[in-house]
Structures are given as C-alpha cells and as structure tokens.
Coordinates of C-alpha atoms in Angstrom, one line a residue:
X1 CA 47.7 29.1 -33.2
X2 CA 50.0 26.5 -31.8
X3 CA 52.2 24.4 -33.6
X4 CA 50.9 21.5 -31.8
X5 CA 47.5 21.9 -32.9
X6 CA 49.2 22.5 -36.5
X7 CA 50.8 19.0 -36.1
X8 CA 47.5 17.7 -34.5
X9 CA 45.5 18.7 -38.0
X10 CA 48.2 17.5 -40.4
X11 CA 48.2 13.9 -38.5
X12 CA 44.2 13.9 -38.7
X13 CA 44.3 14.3 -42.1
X14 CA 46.6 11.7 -42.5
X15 CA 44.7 9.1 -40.6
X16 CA 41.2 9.7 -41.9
X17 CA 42.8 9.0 -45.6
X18 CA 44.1 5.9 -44.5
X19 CA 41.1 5.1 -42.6
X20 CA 40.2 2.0 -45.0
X21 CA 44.2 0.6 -44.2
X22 CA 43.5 1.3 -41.1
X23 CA 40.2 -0.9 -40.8
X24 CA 41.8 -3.8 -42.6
X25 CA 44.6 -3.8 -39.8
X26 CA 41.8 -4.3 -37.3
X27 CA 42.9 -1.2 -35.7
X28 CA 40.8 1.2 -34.3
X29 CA 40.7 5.2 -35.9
X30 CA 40.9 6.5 -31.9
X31 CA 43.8 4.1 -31.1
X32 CA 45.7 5.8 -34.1
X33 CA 45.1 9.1 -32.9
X34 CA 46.3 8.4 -28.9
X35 CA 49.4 7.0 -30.3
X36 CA 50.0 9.9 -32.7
X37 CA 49.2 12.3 -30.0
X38 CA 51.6 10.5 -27.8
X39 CA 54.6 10.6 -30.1
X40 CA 54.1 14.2 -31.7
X41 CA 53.6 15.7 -27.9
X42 CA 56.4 13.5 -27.0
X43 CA 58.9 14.6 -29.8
X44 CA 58.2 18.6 -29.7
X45 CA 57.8 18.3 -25.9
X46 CA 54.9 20.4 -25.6
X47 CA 53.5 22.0 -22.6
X48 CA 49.8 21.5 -22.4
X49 CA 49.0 23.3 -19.2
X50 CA 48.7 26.7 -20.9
X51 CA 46.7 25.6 -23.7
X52 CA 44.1 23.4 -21.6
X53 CA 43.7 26.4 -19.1
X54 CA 42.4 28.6 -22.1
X55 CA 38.8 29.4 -21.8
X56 CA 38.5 28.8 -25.2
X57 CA 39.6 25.8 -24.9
X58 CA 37.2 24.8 -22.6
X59 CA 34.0 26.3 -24.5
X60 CA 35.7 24.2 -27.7
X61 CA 35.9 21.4 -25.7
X62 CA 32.1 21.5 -24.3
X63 CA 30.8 22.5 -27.5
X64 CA 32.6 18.8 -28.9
X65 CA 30.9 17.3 -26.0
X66 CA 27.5 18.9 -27.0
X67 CA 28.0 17.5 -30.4
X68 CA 28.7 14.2 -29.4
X69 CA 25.7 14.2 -27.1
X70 CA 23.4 15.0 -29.9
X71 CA 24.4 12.3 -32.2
X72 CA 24.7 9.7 -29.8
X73 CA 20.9 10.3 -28.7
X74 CA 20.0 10.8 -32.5
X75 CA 22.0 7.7 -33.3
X76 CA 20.0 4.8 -31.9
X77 CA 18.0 2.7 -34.1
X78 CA 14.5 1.5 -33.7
X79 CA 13.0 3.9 -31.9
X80 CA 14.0 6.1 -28.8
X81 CA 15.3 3.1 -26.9
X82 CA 16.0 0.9 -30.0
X83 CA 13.4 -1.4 -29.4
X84 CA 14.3 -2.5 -26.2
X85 CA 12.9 -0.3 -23.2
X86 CA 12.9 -2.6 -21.3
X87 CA 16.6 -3.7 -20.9
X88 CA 17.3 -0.2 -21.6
X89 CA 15.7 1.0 -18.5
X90 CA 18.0 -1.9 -16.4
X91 CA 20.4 -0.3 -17.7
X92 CA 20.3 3.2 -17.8
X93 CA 17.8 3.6 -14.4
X94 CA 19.3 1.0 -12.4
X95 CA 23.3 -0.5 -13.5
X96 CA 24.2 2.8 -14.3
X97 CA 23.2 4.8 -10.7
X98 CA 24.4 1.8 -9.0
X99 CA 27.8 1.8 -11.2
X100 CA 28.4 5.7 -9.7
X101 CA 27.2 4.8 -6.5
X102 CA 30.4 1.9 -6.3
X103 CA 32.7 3.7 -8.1
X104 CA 31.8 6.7 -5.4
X105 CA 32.2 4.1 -2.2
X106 CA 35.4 2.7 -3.6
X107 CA 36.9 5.7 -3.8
X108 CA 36.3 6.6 -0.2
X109 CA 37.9 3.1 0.9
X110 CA 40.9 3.6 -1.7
X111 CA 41.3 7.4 -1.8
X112 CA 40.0 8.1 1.6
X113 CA 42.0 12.3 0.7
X114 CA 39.6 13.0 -1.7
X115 CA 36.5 14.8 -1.1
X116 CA 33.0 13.8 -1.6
X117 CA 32.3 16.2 -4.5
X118 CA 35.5 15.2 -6.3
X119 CA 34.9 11.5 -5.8
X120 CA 31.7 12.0 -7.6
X121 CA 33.1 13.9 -10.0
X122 CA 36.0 10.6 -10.9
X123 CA 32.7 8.1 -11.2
X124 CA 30.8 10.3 -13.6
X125 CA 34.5 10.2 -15.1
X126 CA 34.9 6.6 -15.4
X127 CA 31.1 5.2 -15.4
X128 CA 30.2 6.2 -19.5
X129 CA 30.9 3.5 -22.1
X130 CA 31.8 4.5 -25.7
X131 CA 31.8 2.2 -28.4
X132 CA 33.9 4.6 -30.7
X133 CA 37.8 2.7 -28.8
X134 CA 35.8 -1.1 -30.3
X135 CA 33.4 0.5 -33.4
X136 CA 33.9 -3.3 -34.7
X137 CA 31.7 -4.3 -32.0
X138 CA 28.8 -2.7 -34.2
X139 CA 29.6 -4.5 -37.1
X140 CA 30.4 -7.8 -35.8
X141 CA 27.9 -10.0 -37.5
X142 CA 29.0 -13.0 -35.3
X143 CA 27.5 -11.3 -32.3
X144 CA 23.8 -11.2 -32.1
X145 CA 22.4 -8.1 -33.2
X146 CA 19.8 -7.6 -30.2
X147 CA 23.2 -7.5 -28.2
X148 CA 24.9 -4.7 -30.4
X149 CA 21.4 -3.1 -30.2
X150 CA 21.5 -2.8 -26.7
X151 CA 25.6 -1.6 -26.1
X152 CA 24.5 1.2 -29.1
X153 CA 21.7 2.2 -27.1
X154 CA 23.4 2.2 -23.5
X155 CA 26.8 4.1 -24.6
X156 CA 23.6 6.6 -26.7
X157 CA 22.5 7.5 -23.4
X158 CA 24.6 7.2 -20.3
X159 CA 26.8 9.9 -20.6
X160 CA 23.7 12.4 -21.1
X161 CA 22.4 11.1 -18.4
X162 CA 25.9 11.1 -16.0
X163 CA 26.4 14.8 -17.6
X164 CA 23.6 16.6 -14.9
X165 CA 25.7 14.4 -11.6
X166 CA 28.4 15.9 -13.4
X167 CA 27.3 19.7 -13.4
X168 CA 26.3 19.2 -9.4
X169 CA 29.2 17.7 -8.5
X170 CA 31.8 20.4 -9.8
X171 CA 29.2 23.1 -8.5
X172 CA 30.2 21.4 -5.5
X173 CA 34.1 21.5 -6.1
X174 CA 33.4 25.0 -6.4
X175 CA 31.8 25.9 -3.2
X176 CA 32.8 25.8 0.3
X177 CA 32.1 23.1 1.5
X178 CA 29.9 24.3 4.3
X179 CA 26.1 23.2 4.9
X180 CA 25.2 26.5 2.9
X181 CA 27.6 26.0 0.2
X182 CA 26.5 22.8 -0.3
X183 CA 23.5 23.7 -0.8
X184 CA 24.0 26.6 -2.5
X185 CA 26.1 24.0 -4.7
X186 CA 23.1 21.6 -5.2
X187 CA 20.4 24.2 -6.1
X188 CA 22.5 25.7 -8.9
X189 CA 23.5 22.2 -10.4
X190 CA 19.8 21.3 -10.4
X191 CA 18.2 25.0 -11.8
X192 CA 21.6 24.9 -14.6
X193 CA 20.0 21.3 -15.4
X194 CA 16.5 22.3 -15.6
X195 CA 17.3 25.8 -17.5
X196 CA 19.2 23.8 -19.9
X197 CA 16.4 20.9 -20.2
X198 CA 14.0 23.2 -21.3
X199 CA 16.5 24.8 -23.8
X200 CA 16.7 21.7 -25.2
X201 CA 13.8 20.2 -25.2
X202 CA 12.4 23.6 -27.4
X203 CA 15.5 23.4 -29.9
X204 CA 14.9 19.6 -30.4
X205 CA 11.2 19.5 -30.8
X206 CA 11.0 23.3 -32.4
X207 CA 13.6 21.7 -34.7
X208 CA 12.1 18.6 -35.7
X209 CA 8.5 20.5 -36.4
X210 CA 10.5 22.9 -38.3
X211 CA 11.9 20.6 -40.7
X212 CA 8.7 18.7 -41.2
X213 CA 7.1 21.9 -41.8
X214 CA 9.8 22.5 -44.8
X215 CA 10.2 19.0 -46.3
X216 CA 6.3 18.8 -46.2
X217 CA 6.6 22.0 -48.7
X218 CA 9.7 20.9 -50.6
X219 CA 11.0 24.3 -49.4
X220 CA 14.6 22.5 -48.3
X221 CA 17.5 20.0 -49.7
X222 CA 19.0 17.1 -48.6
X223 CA 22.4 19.2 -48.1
X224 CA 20.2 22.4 -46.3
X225 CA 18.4 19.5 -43.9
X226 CA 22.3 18.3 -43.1
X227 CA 23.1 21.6 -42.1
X228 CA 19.8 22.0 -40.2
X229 CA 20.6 19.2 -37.9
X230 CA 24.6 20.1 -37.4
X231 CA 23.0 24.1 -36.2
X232 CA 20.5 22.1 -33.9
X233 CA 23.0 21.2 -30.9
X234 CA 25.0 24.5 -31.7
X235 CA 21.7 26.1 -31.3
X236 CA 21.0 24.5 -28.1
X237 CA 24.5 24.5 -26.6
X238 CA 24.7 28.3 -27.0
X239 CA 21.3 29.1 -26.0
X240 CA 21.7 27.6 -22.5
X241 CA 24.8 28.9 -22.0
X242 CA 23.9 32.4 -22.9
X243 CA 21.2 31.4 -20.1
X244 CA 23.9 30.9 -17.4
X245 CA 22.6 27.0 -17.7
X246 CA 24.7 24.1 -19.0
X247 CA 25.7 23.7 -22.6
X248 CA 26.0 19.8 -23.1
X249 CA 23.1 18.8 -21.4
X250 CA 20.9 20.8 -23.0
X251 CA 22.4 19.3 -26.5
X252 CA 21.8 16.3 -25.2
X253 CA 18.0 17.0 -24.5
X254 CA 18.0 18.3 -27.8
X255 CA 19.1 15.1 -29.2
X256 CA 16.7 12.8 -27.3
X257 CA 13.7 15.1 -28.2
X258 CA 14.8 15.8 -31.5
X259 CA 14.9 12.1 -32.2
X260 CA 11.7 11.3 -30.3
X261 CA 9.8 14.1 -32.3
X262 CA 11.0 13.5 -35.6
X263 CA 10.3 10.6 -37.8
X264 CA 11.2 9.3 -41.7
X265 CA 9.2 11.0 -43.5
X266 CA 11.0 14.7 -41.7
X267 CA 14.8 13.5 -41.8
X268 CA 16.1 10.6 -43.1
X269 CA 19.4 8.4 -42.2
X270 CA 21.4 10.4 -45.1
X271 CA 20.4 13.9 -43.5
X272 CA 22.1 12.4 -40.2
X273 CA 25.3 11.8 -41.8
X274 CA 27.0 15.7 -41.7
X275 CA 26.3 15.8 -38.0
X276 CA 27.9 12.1 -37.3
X277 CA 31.0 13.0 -39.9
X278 CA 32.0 16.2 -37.3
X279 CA 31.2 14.4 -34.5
X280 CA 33.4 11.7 -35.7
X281 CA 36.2 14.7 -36.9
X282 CA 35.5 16.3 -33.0
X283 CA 35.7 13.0 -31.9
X284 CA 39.6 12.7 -33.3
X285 CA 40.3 15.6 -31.9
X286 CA 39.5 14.8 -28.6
X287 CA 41.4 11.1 -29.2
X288 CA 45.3 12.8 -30.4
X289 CA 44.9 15.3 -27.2
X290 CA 44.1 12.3 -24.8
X291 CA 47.5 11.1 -26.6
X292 CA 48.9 14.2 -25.6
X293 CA 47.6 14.2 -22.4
X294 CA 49.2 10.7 -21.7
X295 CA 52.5 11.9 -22.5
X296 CA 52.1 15.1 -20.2
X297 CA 51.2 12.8 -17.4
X298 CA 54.0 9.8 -18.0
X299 CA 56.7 13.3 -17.5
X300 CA 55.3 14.3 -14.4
X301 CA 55.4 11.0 -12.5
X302 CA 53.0 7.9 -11.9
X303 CA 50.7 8.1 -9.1
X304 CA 50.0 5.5 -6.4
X305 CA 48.9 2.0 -6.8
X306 CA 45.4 3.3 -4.8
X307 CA 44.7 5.1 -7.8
X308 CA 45.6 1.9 -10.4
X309 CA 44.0 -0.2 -8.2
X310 CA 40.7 1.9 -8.5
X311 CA 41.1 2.0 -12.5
X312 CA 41.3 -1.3 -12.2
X313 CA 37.9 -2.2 -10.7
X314 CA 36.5 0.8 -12.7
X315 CA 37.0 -2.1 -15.9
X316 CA 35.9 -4.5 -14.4
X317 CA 33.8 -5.3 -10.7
X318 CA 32.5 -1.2 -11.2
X319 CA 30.7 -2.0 -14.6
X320 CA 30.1 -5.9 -14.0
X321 CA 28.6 -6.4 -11.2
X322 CA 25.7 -3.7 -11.2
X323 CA 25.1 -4.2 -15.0
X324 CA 24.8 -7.8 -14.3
X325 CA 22.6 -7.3 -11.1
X326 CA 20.0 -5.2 -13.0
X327 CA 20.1 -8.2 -15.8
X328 CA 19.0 -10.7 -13.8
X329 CA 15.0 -11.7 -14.9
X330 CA 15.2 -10.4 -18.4
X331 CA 14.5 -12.0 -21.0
X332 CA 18.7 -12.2 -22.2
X333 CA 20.1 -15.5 -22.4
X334 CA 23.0 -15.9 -19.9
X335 CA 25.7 -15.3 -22.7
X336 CA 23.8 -12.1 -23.8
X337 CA 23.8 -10.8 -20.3
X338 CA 27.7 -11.6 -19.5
X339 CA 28.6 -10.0 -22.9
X340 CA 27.1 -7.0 -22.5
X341 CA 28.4 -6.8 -18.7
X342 CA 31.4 -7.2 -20.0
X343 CA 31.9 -5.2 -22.7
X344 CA 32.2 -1.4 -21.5
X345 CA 34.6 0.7 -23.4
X346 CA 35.3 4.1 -22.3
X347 CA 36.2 6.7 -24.8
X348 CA 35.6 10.8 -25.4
X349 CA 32.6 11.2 -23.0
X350 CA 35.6 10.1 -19.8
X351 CA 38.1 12.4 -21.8
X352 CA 36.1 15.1 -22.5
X353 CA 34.5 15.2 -18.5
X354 CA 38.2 14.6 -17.3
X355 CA 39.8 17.3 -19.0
X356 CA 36.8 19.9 -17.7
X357 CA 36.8 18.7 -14.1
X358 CA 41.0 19.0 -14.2
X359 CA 41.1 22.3 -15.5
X360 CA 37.8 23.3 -13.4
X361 CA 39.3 21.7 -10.0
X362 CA 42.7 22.5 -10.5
X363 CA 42.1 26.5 -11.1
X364 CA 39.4 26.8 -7.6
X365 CA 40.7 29.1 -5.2
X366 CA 40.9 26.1 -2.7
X367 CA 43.8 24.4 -0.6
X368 CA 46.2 22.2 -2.5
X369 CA 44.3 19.0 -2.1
X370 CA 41.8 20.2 -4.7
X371 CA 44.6 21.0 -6.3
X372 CA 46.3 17.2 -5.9
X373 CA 42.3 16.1 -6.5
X374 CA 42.8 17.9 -10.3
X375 CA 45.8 15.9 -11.0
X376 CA 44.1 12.5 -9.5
X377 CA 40.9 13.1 -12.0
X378 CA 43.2 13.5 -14.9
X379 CA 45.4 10.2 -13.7
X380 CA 42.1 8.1 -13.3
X381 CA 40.8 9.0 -16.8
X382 CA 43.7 8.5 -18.9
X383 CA 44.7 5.0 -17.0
X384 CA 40.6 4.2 -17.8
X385 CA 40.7 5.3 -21.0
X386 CA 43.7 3.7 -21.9
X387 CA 43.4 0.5 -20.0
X388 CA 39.8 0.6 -21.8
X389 CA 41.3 1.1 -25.4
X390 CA 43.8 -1.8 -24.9
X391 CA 41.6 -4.0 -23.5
X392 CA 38.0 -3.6 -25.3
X393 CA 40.3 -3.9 -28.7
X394 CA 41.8 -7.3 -27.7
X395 CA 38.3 -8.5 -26.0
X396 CA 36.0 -7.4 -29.1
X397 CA 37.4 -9.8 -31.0
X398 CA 37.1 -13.1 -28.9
X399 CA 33.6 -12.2 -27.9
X400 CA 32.9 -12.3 -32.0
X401 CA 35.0 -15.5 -31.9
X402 CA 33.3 -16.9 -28.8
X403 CA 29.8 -16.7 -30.9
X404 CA 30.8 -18.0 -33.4
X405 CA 32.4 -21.5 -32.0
X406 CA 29.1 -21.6 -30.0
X407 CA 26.7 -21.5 -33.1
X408 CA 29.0 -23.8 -34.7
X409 CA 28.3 -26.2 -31.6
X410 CA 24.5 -25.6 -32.1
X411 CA 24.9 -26.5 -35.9
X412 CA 26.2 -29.9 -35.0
X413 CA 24.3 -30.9 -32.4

C-alpha cells in the first residue's frame, strides 16, 4: 500500500474528529480535505500517475461513484422528486440537457483541437452540481426551504442522469472515429445503459420488497437493515459489471427504484444513515485526492487561458442561463429562481467522472491529441471544482444573508 494513501487515512481521521471545530469555523469538511491533499502530495512529492493508472483504482473509484449515486437518489425528501415534479422536471429534462449542449458548443468555439466525443465528455464533467463543497446551504434556515428542497433534489439526480452521456461519450473516445466506429461506439453506450438499467431496477425494487418482506415478520434489526441498504448499490454495481454493462448507472437506478418502491413502514431515515456515513467517508476520499490531484497539475504547468476561460463560463453563463431559461413560468418567485440559478456547486460527481475519463483517454491507443485531450479533462475539472469550492463557500453565505435583510424589509413594511 502506498505511503500516500497511509498519510491520506491518518489526515481523514484527523478531520472527521474535528469535524464539530470544523463546522463552527464555517469551513467546509471537503475544503479541509483538498487543502490536506494539496500539502501532504506537495511535501512527500508524490507521483500519482502510477497509482491513478491502476485498474484497481479505477474499479475503487467507480464503486465510490456507485455509492454516491445510490444515496443521493435515496436522499431526497418528500417523495421521488421531493415534492416538486414539476420544477424538477425544468430542471433535470430541460436546464440540464441544455447546460451539456452549451458547455458542448463552447468548447468547439474555445477548444476548437478537441474532438467531439471528448468535448462531451468535459460537459458531463463540469454540468453536475454537488451540494457536499456548501452542505450549509441545507441547513441555512434563512433561505426558504422549498429552495433548499429543490438544489437537494437537482444535485440527487443530475449526475445519474449525466452518467449514461457519460458512458457513450468515452465509448466514443475509444473508437475510431469512423462512421462505423461511431456507431459501433453509440450502440454499446446505449445496450451498457440499458443492461445496467435493468440491473438496477431488479436490485432496487427486489431490494425494497425484500426488506418489507422481513421487517413485516420482525425477521431483521435496525443494524441488519443498515447493512442491507449499504450491499444494495454493491449488489448492483457488481452485477452489471459482471454483465459487461456499466457499474454506476446501474447503482443509480438502484437508488431511484429503491426509493420509489420502498416506503416508512420498510426502512426508516435511521436505516439510511450506514449508507450516507460511507458515502460521506468515500466522499473524503475522493476530496484529499482532488487535493492531490491539484498539486500534480500546478508541477506540470498551467494550461491556456482557452481552457480558464471555459471554466469560467462553466460557473457561471453554462449553469445560469439554461437553468434560468427552463424557470421561466413557474410558480418561483424571481429571487427563488436567481438563487437556485445561481447556486451550482460542483464536487465528487466532476472529480470522480474527471479522473475516469483522464485515465480512460489518456491510456487509448490513439494519437497524442487524445493524449493532450486526457490532460485538458483533468485541467477543466480541477479549475471547476476548485473555482466551485472557493466560490459556492463565499456565495452560500450572502445568499443566507441576502434573505434575511429582505424578510427583515417585509417585517417593516
């Protein structure tokens, strides 16, 4: 095992004891774990090439993704689309197709080198909001709580639903890219979705009737139940790829029809908690090798200002525009709608996607522009992340602030 990853479990320890200190500074738990993976890479000077081109690594790292997938679908309050389909379906069916399609059309104007498939890859990159880099958003009491609602709901859903884009587009990277190839490329994407939707969609709702079945009969605990649901996207991750289909998607399937066919009486909020603590441990993990991942970058050398310039609009015109578009004629106040426009962290769904397109385009048997195109994915998701994480933690709080003065206005008038 490497002394890195050593380090790596020593410094997460340390910040998940402090995590109450850490809270009271206003600070966010991810934020601690970039800046920790930045100085320990930094200070022992470690070489991550080798260790991120492990195939282990990358089943690790799609089996944290799969996690995370699972608990953000089971995650969402009030229902499937926490009481608001509506606004969810903007969202999700028409800001969040028309956010890839920009970032996709930007790229061609700003990184006009870059292929197609690899462009699409970036967006599916840089298009799925987190919450985890501004968890205080959640808790904010200031801000209204249909508007935290609906954030919790979008950043529950959108990288499940970016992950099947995703799979096509590196199929793509990975063919020629011929009319046959492409093809080829798009037919495998699509059956590895499908294959994997059905995977998941028999774990989740198997699952779900399962554990009715035994809590109906008092044949289980609270602590077997826990275990249960932490199994389910393991379950469902391994049986799709055993399948030659795609892990992660069908974990997140799993999730949404797990949630969907499940209700109180089967599992309650307490038997969630085991699969949201490893998430939130995976989570960490994922957070101190971004850090690491930073510092690898910074030593090799800072790209062009095309590239900034696309991160750039990635945080801003790339999620505002399209999410304030497919706004327009609900039933949000004007506020509501520019807040949740506005606020769009990115956080481990961009990592996690980054660091599998890099190692996946960087080791194709292609020219060297794919292999240029696996160092630009990695530069555009650690400048969106980043930017993202400095940003969304300096914003959250004036949004909270920005309520507040405005019902203190109402209360006097």
């Amino acid at each position: 095992m490497s002394f890195f990853i050593v380090v790596g479990l020593f410094v997460g320890v340390i910040v998940t004891v402090t995590s109450g200190l850490i809270a009271r500074l206003r600070l966010a738990g991810p934020l601690a774990m970039v800046i920790a993976g930045i100085g320990v890479s930094a200070l022992m000077d470690e070489d991550l090439t080798n260790l991120l081109y492990e195939q282990s690594t990358e089943r690790a790292v799609e089996l944290i993704l799969a996690l995370l997938l699972f608990v953000d679908a089971t995650e969402v309050k009030k229902g499937l689309f926490g009481g608001e389909p509506a606004v969810a379906a903007r969202l999700l069916l028409i800001a969040l197709p028309l956010s890839v399609l920009s970032a996709v059309t930007l790229g061609i104007f700003l990184l006009p080198a870059t292929s197609l498939a690899v462009l699409v890859v970036i967006a599916c990159v840089v298009v799925p909001t987190d919450l985890a880099p501004a968890a205080q958003l959640l808790h904010d009491r200031r801000i209204p709580a249909r508007v935290r609602r609906i954030l919790n709901v979008e950043s529950g859903y959108n990288d499940g639903i970016v992950a099947p884009i995703f799979v096509v587009a590196l199929a793509l990277v990975d063919h020629n890219y011929s009319e046959d190839g492409v093809w080829n490329a798009i037919a495998d994407g699509v059956e590895s979705t499908l294959i994997a939707g059905a995977v998941g969609i028999a774990v989740g709702f198997g699952g779900a009737r399962l554990a009715r079945w035994a809590k109906d009969r008092a044949l289980t605990t609270s602590q077997g139940m826990r275990i249960a649901v932490v199994l389910l996207p393991v379950l469902a991750y391994s049986g799709a790829t055993v399948s030659s289909a795609n892990g992660f998607i069908a974990a997140f399937v799993c999730g949404v029809t797990f949630h969907a066919a499940r209700n109180a009486k089967t599992i309650d909020a307490s038997e969630l908690e085991l699969a949201e603590d490893v998430a939130t441990l995976s989570s960490m993990a994922m957070w101190f090798l971004f850090g690491a991942t930073v510092s690898y970058l910074v030593a090799i050398g800072l790209p062009g200002w095309q590239e900034f310039a696309f991160v750039l609009a990635a945080l801003t015109i790339i999620r505002v525009v399209p999410v304030a578009l497919s706004l327009i004629g609900s039933d949000l106040p004007r506020p509501d709608r520019q807040t949740i426009a506005l606020l769009g962290p990115r956080g481990t769904a961009s990592i996690v996607f980054g660091l599998l397109a890099w190692r996946r385009v960087t080791t194709t048997d292609a020219s060297d522009v794919e292999l240029d195109a696996g160092s630009l994915v990695l530069y555009v998701m650690v400048a969106t992340v980043l930017g993202s994480v400095l940003v969304h933690g300096f914003t959250a709080e004036r949004f909270g602030a920005r309520y507040a003065r405005r019902a203190r206005d109402v209360e006097k008038n």
